[in-house]
XYZ file of C-alpha atoms in Angstrom:
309
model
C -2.295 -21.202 29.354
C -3.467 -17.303 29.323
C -0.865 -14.911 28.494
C -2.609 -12.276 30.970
C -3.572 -12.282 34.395
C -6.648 -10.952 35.977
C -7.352 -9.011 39.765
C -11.459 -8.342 40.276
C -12.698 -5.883 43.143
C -15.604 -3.992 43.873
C -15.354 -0.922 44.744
C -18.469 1.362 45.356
C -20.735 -0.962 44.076
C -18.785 -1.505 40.922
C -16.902 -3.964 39.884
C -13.265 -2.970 38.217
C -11.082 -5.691 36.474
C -7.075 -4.924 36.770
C -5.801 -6.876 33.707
C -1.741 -7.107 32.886
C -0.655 -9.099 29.951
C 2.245 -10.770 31.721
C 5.087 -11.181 28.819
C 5.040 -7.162 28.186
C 4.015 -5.654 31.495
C 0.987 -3.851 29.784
C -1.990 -3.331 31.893
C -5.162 -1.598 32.008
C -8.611 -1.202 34.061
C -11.714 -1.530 32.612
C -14.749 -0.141 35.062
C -18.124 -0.812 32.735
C -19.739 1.608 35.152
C -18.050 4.822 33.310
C -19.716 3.936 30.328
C -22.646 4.709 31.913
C -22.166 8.612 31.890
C -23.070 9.815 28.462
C -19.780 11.666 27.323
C -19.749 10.113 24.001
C -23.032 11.735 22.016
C -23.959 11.117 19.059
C -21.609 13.776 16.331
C -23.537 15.925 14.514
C -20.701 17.803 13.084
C -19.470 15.954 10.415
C -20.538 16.827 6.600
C -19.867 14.800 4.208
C -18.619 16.784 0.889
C -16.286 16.465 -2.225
C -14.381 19.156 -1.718
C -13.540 21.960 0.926
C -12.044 25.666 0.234
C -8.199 25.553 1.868
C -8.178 21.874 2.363
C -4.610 20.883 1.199
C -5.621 17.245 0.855
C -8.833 17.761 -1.726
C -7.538 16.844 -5.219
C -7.869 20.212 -6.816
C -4.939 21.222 -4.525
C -3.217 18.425 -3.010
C -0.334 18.128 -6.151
C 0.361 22.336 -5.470
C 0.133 21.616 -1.515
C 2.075 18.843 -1.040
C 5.871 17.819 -1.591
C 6.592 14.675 -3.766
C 9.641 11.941 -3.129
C 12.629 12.634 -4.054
C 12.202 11.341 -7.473
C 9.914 13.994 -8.449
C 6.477 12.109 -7.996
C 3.634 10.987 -5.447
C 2.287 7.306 -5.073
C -1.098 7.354 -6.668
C -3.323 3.597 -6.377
C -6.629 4.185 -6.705
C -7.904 7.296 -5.486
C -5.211 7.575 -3.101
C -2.335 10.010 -3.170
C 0.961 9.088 -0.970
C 3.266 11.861 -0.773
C 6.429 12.785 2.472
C 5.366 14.195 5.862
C 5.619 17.760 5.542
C 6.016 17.644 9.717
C 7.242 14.409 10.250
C 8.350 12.605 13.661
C 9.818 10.011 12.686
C 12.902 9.309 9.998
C 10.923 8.453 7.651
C 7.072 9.251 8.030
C 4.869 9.364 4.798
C 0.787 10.615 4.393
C -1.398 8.467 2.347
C -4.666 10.715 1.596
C -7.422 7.804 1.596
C -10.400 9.070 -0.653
C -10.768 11.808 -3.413
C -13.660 13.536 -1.507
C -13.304 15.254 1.504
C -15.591 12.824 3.349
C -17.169 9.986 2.873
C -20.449 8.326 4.615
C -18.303 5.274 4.362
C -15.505 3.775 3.063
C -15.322 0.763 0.310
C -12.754 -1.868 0.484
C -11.179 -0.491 -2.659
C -10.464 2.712 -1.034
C -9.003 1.013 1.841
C -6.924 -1.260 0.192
C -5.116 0.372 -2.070
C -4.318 3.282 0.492
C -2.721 0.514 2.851
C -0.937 -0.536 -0.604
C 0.233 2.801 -1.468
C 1.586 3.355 2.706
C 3.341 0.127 2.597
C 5.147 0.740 -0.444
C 6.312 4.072 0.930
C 8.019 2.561 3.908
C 9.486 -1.087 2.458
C 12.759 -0.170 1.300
C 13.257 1.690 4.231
C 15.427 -0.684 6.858
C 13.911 -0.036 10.063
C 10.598 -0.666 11.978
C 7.606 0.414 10.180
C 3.768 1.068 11.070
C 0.743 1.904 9.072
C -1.315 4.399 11.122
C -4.541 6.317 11.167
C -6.304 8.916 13.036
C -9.658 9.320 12.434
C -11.380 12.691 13.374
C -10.283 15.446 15.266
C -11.031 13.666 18.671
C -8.649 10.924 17.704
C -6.223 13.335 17.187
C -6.375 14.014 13.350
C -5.170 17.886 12.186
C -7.020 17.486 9.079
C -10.686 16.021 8.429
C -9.468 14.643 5.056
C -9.150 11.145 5.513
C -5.787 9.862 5.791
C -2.560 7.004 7.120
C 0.423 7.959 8.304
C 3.354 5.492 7.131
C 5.990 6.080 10.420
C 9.663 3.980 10.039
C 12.700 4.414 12.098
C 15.782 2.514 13.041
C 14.683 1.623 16.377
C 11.004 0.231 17.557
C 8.641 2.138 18.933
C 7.488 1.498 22.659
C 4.609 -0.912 21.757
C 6.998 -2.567 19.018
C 9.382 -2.987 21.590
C 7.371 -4.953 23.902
C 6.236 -7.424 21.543
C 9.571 -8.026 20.699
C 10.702 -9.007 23.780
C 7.919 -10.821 24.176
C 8.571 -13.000 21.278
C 12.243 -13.283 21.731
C 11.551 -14.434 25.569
C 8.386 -16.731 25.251
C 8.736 -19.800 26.599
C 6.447 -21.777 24.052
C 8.953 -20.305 21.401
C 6.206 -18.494 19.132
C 4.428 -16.072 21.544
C 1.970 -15.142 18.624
C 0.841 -18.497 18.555
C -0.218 -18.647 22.121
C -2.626 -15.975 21.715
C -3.799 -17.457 18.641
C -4.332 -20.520 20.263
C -5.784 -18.925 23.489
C -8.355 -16.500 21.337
C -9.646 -19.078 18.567
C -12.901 -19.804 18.975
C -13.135 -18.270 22.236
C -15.306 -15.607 23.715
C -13.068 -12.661 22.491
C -13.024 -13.886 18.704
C -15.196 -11.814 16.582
C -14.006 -13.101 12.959
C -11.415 -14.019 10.960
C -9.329 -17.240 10.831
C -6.219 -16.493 8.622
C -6.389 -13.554 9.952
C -7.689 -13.435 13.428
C -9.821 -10.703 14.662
C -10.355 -10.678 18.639
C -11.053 -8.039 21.439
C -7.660 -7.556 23.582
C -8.195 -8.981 26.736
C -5.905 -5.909 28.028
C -6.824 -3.534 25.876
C -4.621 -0.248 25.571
C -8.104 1.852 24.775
C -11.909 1.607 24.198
C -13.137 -1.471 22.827
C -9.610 -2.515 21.631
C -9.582 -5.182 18.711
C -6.532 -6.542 17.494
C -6.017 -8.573 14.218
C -3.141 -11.305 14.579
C -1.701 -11.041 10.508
C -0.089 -14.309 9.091
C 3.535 -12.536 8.181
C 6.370 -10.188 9.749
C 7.239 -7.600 7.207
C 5.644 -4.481 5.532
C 6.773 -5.772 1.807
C 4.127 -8.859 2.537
C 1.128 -6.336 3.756
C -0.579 -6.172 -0.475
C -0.937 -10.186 -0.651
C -3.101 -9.547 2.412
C -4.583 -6.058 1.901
C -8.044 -6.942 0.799
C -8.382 -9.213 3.654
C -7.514 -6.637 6.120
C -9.297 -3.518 4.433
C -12.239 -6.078 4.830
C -11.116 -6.690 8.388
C -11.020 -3.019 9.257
C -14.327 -2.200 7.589
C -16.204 -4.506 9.817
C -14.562 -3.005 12.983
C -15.408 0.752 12.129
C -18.942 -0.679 11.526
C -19.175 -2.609 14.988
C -18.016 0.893 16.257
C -20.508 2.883 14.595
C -23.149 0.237 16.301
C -21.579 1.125 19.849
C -22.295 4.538 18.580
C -18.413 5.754 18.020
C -17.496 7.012 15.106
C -14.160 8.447 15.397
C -11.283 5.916 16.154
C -6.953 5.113 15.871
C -5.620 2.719 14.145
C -2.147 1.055 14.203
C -0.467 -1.405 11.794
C 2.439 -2.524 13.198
C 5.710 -4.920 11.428
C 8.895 -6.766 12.165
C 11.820 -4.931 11.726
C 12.143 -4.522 7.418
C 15.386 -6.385 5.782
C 14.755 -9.922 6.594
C 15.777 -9.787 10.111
C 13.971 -12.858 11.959
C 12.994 -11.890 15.541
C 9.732 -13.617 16.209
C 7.811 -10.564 15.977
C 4.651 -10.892 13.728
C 2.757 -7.677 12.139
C -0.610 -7.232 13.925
C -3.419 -4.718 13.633
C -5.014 -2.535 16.281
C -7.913 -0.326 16.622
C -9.502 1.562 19.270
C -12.379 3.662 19.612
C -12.134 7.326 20.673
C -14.923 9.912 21.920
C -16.988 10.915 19.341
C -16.210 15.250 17.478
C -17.797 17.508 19.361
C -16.491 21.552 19.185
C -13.949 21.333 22.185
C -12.551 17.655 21.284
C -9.623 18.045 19.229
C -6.781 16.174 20.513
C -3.237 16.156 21.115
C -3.476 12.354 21.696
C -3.238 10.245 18.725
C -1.739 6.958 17.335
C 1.870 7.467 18.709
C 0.476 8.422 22.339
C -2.618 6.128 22.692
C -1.054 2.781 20.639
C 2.381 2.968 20.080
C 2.714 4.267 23.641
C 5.112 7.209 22.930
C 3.993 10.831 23.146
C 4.860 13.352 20.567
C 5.579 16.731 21.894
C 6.177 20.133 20.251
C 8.771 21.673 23.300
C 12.185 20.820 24.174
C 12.771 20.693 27.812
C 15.929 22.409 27.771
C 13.780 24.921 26.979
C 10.734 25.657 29.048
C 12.895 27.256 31.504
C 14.276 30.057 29.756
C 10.577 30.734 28.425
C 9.511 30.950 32.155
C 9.901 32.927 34.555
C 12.375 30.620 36.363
């Protein structure tokens, strides 16, 4: 049986799909007509170097610009560099600086991999709910153009977490992972994959959504698997770049860390966002557009006696 449900009208001319994945409430609309209205050019603004004056993440400065754990030291694997959030969100919320240079053409599976490595190992001991996240480009919602994850944990799931496991603790087949599985293999949404399954979201929660199902629950499990995802991932930034995107979110997400069996299984997401361009820098990134919880900067007890109220 599906696990979403499906509404089709026409409106204008058009024709505009209301989806809602029925064990989480989710839903979206997807109109194929907007795509038609050349907003997303082609970037000419990035430039790809080794190093950039002032950039805290380039290696010549990222040991004197950054903070490291409490034991005195960074996570280095690879040319990655793991170090705390200087502004974190979240209880405990770690940066994982992807690539020596400053920007890359593209990234190698090497590079990839070990920076998931290095993220995961900053969050396992940590007993909470944990996520592996990137933002990708200014557009997506990225501060700095260095390439870099963002390890989030806290006691309690995010929104999107939260979902899924109610999902899984209230699915009537008992493994709700394994009805999508079942319902995506081999079918028209499966783009790779079979361990780990690869598919478009038939709901999608942004552009050109593609999810990959992971076979285990906890963070501590992600480095038996990284090369297999970092390959994964790879292939999904490149079927971006062929849509012509090149900026994008991505969201790791786990079961809750220490053992706790809920049903939940870690999955992958990424989504596509509009391409750099000078006015696109966003305040919508990872938390907002995939975990489904917005970060703001202003307590509300406050706007009013900054007003004129």
């Amino acid at each position: 049986m599906p696990y979403f449900s499906e509404d089709v009208i026409r409106s204008n001319g058009a024709t505009i799909l209301y989806r809602r994945e029925d064990a989480t409430g989710i839903s979206c609309r997807i109109s194929p007509v907007r795509g038609v209205r050349d907003i997303n050019p082609a970037s000419s603004l990035l430039q790809y170097r080794d190093e950039v004056l002032d950039c805290p993440f380039c290696r010549s400065r990222i040991f004197s610009r950054t903070e490291p754990f409490d034991d005195g030291d960074w996570i280095t694997r690879g040319e990655s560099v793991t170090f705390p959030n200087l502004y974190p969100f979240a209880d405990r919320h770690t940066v994982t600086v992807i690539t020596r240079a400053h920007m890359v053409e593209s990234f190698t599976r090497e590079q990839i991999s070990d920076a998931l490595i290095a993220s995961a190992s900053s969050l396992e001991s940590y007993l909470g709910y944990p996520s592996i996240n990137w933002n990708f480009l200014p557009s997506a919602g990225a501060s700095l153009l260095h390439p870099h994850l963002q390890g989030v944990a806290d006691a309690f799931p995010t929104s999107l977490c939260r979902l899924y496991l109610t999902a899984s603790k209230n699915s009537p087949s008992g493994n709700y992972w394994r009805t999508i599985r079942e319902t995506e293999e081999g079918g028209p949404r499966h783009l790779f994959g079979d361990e780990i399954l690869w598919y478009a979201n038939p709901v999608p929660i942004g552009e050109c959504e593609i999810r990959g199902l992971l076979p285990f629950r906890e963070v501590s499990d992600l480095p038996h698997y990284a090369d297999e995802i970092a390959d994964g991932i790879l292939r999904i930034i490149r079927l971006f770049h062929s849509f012509g995107s090149v900026a994008f979110n991505m969201g790791i997400l786990f079961g809750k860390n220490g053992g706790v069996h809920d049903g939940m299984h870690a999955f992958c997401t990424l989504i596509a966002r509009i391409n750099p361009n000078p006015d696109s820098i966003s305040d919508s990134a990872f938390m907002e557009r995939i975990h489904r919880e917005p970060v703001v900067m202003t307590l509300p007890e406050e706007i009013r006696t900054a007003s004129l109220f």
